[in-house]
mmCIF file of C-alpha atoms and ligand atoms in Angstrom:
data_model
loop_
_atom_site.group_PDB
_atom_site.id
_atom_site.type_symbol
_atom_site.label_atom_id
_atom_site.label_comp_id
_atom_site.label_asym_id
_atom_site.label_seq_id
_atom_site.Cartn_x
_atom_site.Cartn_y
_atom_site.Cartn_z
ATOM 1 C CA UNK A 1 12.472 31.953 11.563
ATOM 2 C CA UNK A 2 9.698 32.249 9.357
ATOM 3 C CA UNK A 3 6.543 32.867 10.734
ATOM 4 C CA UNK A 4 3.576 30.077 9.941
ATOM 5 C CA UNK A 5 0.942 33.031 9.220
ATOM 6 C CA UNK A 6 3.588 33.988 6.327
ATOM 7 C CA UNK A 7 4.386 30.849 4.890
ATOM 8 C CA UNK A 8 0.166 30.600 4.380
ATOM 9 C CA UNK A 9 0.836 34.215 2.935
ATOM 10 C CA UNK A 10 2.798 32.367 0.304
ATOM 11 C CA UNK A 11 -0.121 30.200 -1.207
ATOM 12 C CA UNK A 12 -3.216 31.170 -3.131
ATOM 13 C CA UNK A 13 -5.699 30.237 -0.423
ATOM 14 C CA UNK A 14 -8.918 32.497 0.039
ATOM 15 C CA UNK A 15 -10.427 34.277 3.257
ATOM 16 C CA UNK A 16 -8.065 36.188 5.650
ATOM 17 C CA UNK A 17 -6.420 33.781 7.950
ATOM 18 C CA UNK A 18 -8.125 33.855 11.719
ATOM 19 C CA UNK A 19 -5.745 31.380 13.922
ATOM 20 C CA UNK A 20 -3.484 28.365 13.027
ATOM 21 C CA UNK A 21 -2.799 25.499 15.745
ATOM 22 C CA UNK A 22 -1.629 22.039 15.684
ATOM 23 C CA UNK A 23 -3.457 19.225 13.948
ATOM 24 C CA UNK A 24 -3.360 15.517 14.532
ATOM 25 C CA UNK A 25 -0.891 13.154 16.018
ATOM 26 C CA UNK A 26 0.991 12.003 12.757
ATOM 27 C CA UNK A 27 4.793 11.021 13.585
ATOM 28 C CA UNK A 28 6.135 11.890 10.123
ATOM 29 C CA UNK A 29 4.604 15.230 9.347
ATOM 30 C CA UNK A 30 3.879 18.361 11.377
ATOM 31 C CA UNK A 31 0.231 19.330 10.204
ATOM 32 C CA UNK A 32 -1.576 22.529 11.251
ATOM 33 C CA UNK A 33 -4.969 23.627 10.913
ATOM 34 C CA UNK A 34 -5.561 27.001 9.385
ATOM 35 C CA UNK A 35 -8.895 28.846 10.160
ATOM 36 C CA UNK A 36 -10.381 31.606 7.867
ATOM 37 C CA UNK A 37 -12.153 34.730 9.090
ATOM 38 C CA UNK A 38 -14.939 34.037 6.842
ATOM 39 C CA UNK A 39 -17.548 31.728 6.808
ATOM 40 C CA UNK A 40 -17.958 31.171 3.298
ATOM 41 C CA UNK A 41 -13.953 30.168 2.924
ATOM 42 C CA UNK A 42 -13.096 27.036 3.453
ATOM 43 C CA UNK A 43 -10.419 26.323 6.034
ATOM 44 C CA UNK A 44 -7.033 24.829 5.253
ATOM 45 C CA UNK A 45 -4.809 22.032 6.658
ATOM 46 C CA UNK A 46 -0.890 23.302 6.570
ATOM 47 C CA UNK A 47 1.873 20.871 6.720
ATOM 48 C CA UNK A 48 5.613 20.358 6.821
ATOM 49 C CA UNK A 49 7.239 17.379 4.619
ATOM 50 C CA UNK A 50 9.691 15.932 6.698
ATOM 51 C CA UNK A 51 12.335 15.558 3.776
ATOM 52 C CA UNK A 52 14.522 13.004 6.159
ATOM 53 C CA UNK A 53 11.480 10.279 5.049
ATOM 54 C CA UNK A 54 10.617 11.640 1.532
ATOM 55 C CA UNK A 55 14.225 12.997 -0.024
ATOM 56 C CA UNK A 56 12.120 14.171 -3.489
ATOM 57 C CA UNK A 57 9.529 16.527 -1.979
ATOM 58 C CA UNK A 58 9.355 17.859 -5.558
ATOM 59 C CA UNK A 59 8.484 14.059 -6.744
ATOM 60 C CA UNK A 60 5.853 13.655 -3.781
ATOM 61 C CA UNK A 61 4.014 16.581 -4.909
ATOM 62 C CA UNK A 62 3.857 15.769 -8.469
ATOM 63 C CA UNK A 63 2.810 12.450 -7.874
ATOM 64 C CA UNK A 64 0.121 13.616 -5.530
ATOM 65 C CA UNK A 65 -1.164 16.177 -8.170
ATOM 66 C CA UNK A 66 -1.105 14.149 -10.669
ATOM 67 C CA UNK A 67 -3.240 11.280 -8.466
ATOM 68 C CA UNK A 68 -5.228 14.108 -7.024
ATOM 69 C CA UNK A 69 -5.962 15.786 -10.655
ATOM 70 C CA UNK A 70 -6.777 11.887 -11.820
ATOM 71 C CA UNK A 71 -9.381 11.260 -9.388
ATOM 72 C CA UNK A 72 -11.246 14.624 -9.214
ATOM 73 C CA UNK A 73 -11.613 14.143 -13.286
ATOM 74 C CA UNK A 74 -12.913 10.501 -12.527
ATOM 75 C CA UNK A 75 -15.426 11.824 -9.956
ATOM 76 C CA UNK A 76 -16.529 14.645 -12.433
ATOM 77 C CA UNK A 77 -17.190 12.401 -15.365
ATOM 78 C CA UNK A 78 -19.172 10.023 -12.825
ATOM 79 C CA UNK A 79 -21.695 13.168 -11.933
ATOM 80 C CA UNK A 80 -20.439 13.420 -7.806
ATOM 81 C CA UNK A 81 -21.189 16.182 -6.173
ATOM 82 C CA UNK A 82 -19.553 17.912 -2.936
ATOM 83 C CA UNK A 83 -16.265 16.821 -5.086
ATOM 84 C CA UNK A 84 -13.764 18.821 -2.274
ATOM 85 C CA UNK A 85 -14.868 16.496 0.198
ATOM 86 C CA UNK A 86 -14.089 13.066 -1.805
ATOM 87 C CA UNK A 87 -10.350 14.062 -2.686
ATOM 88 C CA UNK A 88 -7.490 16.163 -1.659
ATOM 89 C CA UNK A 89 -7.328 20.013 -3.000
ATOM 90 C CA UNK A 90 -3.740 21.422 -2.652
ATOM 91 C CA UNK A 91 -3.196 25.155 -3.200
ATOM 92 C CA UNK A 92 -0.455 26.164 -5.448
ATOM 93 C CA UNK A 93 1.872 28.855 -4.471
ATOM 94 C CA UNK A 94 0.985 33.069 -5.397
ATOM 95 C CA UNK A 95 3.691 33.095 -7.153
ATOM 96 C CA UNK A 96 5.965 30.250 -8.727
ATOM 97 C CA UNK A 97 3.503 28.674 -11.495
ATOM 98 C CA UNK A 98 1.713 25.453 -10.290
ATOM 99 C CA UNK A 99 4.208 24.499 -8.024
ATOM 100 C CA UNK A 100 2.161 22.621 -4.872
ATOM 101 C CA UNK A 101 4.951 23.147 -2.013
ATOM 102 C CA UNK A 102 6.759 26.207 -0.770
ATOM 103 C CA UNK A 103 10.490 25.687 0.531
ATOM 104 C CA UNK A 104 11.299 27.899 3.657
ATOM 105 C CA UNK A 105 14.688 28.236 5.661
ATOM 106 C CA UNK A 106 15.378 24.724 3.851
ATOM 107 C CA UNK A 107 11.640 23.101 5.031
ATOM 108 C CA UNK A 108 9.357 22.280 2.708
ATOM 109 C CA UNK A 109 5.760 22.909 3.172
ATOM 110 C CA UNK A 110 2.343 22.467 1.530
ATOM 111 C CA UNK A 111 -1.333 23.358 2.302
ATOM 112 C CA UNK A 112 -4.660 21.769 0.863
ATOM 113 C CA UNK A 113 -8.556 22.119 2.047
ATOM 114 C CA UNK A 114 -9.465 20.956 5.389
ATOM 115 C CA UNK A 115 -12.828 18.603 4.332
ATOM 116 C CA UNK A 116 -15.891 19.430 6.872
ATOM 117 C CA UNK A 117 -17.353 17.431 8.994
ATOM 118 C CA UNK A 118 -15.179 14.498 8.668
ATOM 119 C CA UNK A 119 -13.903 12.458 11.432
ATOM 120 C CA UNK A 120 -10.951 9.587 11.401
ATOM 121 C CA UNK A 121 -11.446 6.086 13.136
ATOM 122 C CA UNK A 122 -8.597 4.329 14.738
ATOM 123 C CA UNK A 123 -9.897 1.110 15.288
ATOM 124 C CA UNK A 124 -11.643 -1.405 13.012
ATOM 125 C CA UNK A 125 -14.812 -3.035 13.435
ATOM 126 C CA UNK A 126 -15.941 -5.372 10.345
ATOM 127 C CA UNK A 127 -18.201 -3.151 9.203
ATOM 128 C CA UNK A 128 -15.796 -0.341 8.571
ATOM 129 C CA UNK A 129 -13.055 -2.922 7.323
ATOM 130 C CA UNK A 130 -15.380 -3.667 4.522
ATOM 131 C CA UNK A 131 -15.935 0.378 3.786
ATOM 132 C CA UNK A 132 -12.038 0.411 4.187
ATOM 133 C CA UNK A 133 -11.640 -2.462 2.191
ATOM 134 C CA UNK A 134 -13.756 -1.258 -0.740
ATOM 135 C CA UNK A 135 -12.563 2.695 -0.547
ATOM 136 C CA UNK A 136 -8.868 1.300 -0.807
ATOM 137 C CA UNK A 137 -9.746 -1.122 -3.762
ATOM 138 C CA UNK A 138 -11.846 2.150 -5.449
ATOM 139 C CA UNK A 139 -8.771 4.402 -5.190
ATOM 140 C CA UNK A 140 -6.686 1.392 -7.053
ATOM 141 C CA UNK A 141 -9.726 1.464 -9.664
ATOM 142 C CA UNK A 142 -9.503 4.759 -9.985
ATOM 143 C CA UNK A 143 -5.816 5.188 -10.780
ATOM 144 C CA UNK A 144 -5.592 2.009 -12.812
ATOM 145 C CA UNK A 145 -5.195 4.117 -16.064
ATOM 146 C CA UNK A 146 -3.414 7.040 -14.558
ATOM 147 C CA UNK A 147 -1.930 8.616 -18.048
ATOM 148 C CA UNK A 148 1.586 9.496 -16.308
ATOM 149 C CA UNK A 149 4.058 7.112 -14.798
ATOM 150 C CA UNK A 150 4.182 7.687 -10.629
ATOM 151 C CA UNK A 151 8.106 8.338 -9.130
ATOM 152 C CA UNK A 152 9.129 6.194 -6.246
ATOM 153 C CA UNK A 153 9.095 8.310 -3.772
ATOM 154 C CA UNK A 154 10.560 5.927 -0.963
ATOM 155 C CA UNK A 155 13.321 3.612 -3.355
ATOM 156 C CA UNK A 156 12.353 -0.061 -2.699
ATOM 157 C CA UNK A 157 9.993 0.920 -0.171
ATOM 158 C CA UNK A 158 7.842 -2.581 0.148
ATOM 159 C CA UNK A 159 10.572 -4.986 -1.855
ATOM 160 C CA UNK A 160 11.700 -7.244 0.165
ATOM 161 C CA UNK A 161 14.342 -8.844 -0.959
ATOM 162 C CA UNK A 162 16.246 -5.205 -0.181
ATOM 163 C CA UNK A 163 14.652 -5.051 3.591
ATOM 164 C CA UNK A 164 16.074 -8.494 3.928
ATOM 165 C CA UNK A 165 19.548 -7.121 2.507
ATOM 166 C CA UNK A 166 19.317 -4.225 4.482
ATOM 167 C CA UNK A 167 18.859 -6.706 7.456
ATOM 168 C CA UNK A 168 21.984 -8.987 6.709
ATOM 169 C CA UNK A 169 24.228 -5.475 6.246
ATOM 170 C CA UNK A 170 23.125 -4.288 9.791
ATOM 171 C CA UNK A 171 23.904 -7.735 11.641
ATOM 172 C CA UNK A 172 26.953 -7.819 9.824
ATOM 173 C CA UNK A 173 27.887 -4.462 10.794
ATOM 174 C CA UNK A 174 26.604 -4.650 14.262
ATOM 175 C CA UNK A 175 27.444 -1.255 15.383
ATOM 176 C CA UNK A 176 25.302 -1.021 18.803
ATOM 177 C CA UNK A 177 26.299 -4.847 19.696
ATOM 178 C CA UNK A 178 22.576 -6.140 20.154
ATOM 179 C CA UNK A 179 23.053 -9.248 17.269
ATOM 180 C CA UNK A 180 24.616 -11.652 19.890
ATOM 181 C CA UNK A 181 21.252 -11.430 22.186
ATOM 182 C CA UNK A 182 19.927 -14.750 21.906
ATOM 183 C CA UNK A 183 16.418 -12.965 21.225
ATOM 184 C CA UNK A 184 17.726 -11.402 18.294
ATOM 185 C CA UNK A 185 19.379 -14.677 17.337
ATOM 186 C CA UNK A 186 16.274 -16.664 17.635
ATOM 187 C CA UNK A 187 14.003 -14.129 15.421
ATOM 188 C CA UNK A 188 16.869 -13.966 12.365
ATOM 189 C CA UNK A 189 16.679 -17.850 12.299
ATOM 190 C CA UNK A 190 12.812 -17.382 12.078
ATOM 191 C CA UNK A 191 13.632 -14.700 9.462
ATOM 192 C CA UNK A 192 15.604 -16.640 7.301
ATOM 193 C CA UNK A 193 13.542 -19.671 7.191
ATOM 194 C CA UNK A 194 10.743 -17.895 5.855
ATOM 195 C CA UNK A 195 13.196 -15.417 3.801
ATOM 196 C CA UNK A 196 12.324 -17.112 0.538
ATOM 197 C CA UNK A 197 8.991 -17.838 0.568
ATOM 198 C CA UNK A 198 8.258 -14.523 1.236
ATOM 199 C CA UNK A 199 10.712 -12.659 -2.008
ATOM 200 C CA UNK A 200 7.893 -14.659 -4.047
ATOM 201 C CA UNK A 201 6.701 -11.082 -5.089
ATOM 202 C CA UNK A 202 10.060 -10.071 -6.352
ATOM 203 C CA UNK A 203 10.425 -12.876 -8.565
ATOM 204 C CA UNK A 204 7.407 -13.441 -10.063
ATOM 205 C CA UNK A 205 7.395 -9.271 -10.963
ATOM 206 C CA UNK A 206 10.543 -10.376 -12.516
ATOM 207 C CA UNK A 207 8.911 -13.963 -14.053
ATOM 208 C CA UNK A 208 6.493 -10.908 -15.708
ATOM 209 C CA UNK A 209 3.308 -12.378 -13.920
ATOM 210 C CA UNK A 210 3.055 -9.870 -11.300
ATOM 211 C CA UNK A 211 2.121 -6.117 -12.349
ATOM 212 C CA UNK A 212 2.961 -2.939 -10.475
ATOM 213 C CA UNK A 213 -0.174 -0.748 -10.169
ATOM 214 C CA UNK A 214 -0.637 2.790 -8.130
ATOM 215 C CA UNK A 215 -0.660 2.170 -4.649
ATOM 216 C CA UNK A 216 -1.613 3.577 -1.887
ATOM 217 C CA UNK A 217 0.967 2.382 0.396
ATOM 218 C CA UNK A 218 0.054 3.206 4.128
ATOM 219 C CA UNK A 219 -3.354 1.757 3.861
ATOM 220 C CA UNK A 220 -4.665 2.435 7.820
ATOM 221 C CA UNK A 221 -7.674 3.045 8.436
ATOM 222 C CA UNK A 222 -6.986 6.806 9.703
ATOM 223 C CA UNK A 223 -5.241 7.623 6.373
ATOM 224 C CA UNK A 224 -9.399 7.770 5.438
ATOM 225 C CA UNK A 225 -11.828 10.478 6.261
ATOM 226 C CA UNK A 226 -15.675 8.924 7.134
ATOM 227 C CA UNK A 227 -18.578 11.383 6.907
ATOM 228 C CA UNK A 228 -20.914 11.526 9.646
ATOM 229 C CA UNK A 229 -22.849 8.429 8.548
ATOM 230 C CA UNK A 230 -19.861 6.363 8.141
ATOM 231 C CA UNK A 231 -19.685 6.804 4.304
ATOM 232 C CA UNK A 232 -15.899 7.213 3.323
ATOM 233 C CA UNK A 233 -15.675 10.237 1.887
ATOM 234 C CA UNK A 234 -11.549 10.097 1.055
ATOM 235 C CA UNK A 235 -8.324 8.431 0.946
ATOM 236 C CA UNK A 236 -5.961 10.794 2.699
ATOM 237 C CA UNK A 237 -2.248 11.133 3.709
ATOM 238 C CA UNK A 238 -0.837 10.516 -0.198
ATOM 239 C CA UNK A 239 3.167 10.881 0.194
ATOM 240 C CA UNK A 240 3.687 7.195 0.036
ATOM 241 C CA UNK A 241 1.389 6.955 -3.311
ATOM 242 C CA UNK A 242 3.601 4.832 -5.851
ATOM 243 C CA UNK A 243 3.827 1.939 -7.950
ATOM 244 C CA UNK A 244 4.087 -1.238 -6.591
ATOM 245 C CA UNK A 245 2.458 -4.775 -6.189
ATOM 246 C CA UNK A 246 -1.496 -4.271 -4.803
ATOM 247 C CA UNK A 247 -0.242 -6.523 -1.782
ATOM 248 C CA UNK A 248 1.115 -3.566 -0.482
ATOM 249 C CA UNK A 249 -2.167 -1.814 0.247
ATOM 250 C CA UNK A 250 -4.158 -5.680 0.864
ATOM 251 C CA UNK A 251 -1.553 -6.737 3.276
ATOM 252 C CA UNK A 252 -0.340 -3.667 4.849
ATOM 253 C CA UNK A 253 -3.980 -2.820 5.912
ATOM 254 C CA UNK A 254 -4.387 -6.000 7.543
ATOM 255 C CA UNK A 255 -1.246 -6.316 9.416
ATOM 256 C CA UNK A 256 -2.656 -3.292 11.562
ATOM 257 C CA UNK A 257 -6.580 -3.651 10.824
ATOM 258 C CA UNK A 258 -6.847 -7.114 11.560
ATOM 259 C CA UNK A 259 -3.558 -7.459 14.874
ATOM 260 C CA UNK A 260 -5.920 -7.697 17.736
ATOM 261 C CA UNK A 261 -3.608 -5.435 19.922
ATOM 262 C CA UNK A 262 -1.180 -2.576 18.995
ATOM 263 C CA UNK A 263 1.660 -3.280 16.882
ATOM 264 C CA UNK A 264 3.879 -2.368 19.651
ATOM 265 C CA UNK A 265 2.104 -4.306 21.923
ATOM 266 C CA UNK A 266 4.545 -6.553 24.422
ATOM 267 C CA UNK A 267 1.795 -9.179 25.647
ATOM 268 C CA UNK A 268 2.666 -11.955 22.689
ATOM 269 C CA UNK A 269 0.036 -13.742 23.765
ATOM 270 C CA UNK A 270 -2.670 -11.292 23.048
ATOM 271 C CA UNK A 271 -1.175 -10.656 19.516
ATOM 272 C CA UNK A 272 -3.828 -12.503 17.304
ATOM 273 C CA UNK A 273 -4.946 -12.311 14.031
ATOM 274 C CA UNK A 274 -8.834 -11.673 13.638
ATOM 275 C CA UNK A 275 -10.031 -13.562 10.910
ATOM 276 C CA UNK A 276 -13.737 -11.527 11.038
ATOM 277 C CA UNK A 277 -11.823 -8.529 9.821
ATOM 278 C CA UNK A 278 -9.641 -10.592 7.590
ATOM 279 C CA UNK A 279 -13.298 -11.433 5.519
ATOM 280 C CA UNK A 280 -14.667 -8.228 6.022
ATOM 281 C CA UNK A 281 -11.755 -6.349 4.575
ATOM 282 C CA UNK A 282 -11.551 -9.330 1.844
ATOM 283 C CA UNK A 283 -14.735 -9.212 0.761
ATOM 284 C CA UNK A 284 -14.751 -5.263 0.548
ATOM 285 C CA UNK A 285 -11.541 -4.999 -1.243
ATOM 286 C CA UNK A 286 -12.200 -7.344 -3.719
ATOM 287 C CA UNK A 287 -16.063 -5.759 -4.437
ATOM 288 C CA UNK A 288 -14.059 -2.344 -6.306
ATOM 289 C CA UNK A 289 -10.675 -4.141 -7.329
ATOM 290 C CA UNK A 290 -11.724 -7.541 -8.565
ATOM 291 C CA UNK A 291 -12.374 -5.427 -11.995
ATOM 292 C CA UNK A 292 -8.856 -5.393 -12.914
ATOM 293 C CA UNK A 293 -7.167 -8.071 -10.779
ATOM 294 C CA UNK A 294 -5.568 -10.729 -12.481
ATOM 295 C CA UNK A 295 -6.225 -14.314 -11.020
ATOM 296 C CA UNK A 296 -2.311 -14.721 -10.144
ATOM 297 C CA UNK A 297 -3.256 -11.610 -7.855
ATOM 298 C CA UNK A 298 -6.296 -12.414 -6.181
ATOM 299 C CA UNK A 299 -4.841 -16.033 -5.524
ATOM 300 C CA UNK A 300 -2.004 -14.906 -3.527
ATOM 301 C CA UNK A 301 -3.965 -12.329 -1.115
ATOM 302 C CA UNK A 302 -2.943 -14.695 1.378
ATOM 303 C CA UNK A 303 0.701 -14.815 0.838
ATOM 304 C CA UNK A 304 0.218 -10.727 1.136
ATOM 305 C CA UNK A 305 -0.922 -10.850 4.510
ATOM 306 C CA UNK A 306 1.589 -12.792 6.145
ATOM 307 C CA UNK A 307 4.020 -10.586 3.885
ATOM 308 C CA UNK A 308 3.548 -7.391 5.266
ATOM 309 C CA UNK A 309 4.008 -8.252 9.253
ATOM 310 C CA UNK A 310 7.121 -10.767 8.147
ATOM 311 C CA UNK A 311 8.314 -7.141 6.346
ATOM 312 C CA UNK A 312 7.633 -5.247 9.327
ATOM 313 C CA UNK A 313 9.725 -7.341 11.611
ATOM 314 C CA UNK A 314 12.388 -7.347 9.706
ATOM 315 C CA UNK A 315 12.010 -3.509 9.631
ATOM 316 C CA UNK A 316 11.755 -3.371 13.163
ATOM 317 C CA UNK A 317 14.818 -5.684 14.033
ATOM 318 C CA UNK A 318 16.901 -3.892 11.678
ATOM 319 C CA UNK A 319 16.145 -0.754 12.993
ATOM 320 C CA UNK A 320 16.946 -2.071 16.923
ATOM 321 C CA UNK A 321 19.775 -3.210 15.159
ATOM 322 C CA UNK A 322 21.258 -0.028 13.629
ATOM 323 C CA UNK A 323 20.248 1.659 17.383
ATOM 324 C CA UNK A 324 17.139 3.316 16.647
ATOM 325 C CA UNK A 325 16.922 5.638 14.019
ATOM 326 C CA UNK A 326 14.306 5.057 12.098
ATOM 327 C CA UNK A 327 11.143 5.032 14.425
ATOM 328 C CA UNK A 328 11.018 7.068 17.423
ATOM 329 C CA UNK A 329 11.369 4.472 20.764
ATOM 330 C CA UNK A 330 9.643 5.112 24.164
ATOM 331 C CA UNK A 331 12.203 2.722 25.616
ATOM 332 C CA UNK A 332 15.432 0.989 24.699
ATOM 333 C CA UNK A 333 13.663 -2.862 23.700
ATOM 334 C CA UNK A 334 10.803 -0.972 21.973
ATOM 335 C CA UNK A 335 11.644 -1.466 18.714
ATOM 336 C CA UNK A 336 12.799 -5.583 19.712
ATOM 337 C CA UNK A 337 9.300 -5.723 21.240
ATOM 338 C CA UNK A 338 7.526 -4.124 17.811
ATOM 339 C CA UNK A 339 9.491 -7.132 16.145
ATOM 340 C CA UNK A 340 8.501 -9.582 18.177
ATOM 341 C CA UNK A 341 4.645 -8.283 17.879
ATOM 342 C CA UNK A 342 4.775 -8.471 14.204
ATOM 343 C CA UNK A 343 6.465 -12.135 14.881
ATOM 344 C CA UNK A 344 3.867 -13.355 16.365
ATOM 345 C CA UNK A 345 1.524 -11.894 13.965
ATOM 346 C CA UNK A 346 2.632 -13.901 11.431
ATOM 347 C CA UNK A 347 2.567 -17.098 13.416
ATOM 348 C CA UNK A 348 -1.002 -16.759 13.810
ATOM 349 C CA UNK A 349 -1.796 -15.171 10.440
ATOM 350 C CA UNK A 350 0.427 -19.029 9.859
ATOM 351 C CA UNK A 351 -2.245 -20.704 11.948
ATOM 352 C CA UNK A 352 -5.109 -19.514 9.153
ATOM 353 C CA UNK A 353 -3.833 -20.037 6.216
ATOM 354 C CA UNK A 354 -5.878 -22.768 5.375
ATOM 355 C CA UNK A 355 -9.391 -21.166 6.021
ATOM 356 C CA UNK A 356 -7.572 -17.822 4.277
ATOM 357 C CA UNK A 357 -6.936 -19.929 1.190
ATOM 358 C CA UNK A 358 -10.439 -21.486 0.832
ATOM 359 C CA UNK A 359 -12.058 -18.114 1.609
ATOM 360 C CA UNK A 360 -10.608 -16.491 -1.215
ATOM 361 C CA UNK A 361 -11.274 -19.471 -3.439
ATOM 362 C CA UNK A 362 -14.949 -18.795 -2.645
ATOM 363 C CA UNK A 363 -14.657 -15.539 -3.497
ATOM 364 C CA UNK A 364 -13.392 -15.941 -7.306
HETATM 365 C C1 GN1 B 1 5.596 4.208 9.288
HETATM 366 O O1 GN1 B 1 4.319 6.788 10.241
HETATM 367 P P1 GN1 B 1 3.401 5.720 9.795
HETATM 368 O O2 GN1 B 1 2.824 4.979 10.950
HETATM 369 O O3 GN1 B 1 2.362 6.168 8.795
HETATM 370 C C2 GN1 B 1 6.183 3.616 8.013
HETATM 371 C C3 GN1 B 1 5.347 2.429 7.575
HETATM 372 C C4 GN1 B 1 5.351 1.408 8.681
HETATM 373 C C5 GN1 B 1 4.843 2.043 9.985
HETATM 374 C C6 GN1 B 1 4.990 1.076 11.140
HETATM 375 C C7 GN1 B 1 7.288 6.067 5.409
HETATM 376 O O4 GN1 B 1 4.300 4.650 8.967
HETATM 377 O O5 GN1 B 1 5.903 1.868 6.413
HETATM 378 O O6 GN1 B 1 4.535 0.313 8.327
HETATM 379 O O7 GN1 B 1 5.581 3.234 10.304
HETATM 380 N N1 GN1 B 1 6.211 4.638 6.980
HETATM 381 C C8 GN1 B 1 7.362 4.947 6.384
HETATM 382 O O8 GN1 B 1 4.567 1.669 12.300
HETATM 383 O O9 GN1 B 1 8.416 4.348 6.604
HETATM 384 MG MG1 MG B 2 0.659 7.797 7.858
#
């Protein structure tokens, strides 16, 4: 096997490389950090693709140079400085062009700038959801006239319509035998009364009233690097980065930023939706993106965050369903009890939408 030292070898990093060790908890990646000998090099992050999630690595990296390229022009022309800190820097290869990745005994791997002195938050107060809020609305800003068009790297990714097909093929199919629980019976029916309400997205991109913009897509708040003041400095973690409807990064922030408890959680009665975060996050978002939001989008903001936990559940029960493949389970009902978290979620998201609807009205 190929030694990490010598897949660094292969990029065009500078400074003599001093030690490399793990970096970070992420599930989906392996990431490394890569010291230099010298202090006047920077030091570099090093990580494996996992090509099981992302099938076009070569697709994720252009996308991610071409948002990468976008916003470091954008921060030019506005005057920033320390510029390596506010977006990611990927290396290309020594040899192969511009190519951003290197493919090794059939992995694929890439390496970009560690930033200094930058930490990650895993929990929300609404103070930060307001900085998150506003730095996720900024990167949509920023990309809104993005010259090239964006690949898809994960097919209907956040459509619903196909998670809810995908759904109906698995209970058909039923290969581990869990559709008969009464539990699992019980969630589909809440599933499918809700089922089309919540496609509303799908139709009215087809209707022609709905735009698809660059997204983020995996809008948590550690997928952003703070300085030490709490300024955001970045937007990090860029794989999922592709066209689609703004709720995606609105909602899918919320349905983790604003869940009172984990999202795997198993005390349903603690699973609440804060509304203080829910403003906070609102109020931040719209601040950078209400510049190029159409009213049809800022009206349904609420419809987006009951969308992404109803989306997530019906991820989770389909993957319990097929018998765990998708997410990695600590126990046999974990991925049942992830449903049933994002469930109840939406029940209480449910309980606000009233006071969700006349906040936003406020806003606009
Ligand atoms: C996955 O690995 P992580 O936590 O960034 C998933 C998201 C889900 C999330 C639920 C590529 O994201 O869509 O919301 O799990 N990412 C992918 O925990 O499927
Ligand atoms: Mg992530």
């Amino acid at each position: 096997m190929t030694e990490l030292k010598d897949i660094v070898g292969k990029f065009a990093i500078c400074g003599t490389v001093s030690e490399i060790k793990p970096l970070g908890e992420g599930l989906i990646n392996d990431t490394y950090k890569v010291r230099t000998a010298e202090a006047d090099q920077p030091d570099y992050v090093l990580q494996r693709v996992n090509d099981a999630v992302f099938p076009d690595v070569d697709m994720v990296m252009r996308n991610i140079d071409a948002v990468t390229s976008h916003i470091r022009k954008k921060l030019e022309e506005k005057g920033e400085e320390d510029i390596d800190r506010k977006v990611l820097t990927f290396i290309p290869l020594k040899e192969g062009g511009k190519k951003l990745y290197a493919q090794v005994d059939g992995k694929y791997w890439r390496i970009m700038i560690f930033i200094p002195d930058a930490i990650t938050k895993q929990a929300v107060n609404p103070e930060s959801s307001r900085a998150a809020g506003k730095a996720f609305g900024n990167f949509q800003a920023m990309l809104a006239d993005i010259p090239v068009q964006l690949g898809e790297t994960i097919k209907d990714f956040h459509n619903m319509e196909f998670r809810l097909q995908q759904l109906r093929e698995v209970v058909k199919a039923d290969p581990v035998g869990r559709v008969s629980e009464p539990r699992v019976q019980e969630m589909l029916s809440q599933i499918d009364s809700r089922a089309d309400e919540m496609c509303k997205a799908e139709r009215m991109g087809r209707e022609g009233i709905l735009p698809k913009r660059v997204c983020h897509c995996d809008t948590k708040v550690n997928n952003m690097m703070f300085d030490k003041n709490d300024n955001v400095l970045c937007v990090i973690d860029l794989d999922t980065v592709m066209p689609n409807f703004i709720f995606s990064d609105y909602g899918d922030f919320l349905r983790t930023g604003a869940n009172m408890v984990a999202e795997d959680c198993p005390d349903m009665e603690k699973v609440q939706f804060n509304v203080e975060i829910f403003k906070a996050f609102t109020e931040g978002y719209l601040s950078s993106a209400s510049s190029f939001l159409t009213r049809v989008e800022i009206e349904n903001l609420p419809y987006a965050v009951k969308l992404f936990p109803y989306m997530q559940c019906v991820r989770f029960l389909w993957d319990y369903l097929s018998g765990d493949k998708y997410w990695k389970c600590q126990y046999p009902e974990h991925n049942f009890v992830r449903a049933n978290n994002q469930l109840h979620l939406l029940l209480s998201i449910e309980a606000h939408e009233e006071e969700m609807n006349a906040f936003i009205k406020r806003q606009s």
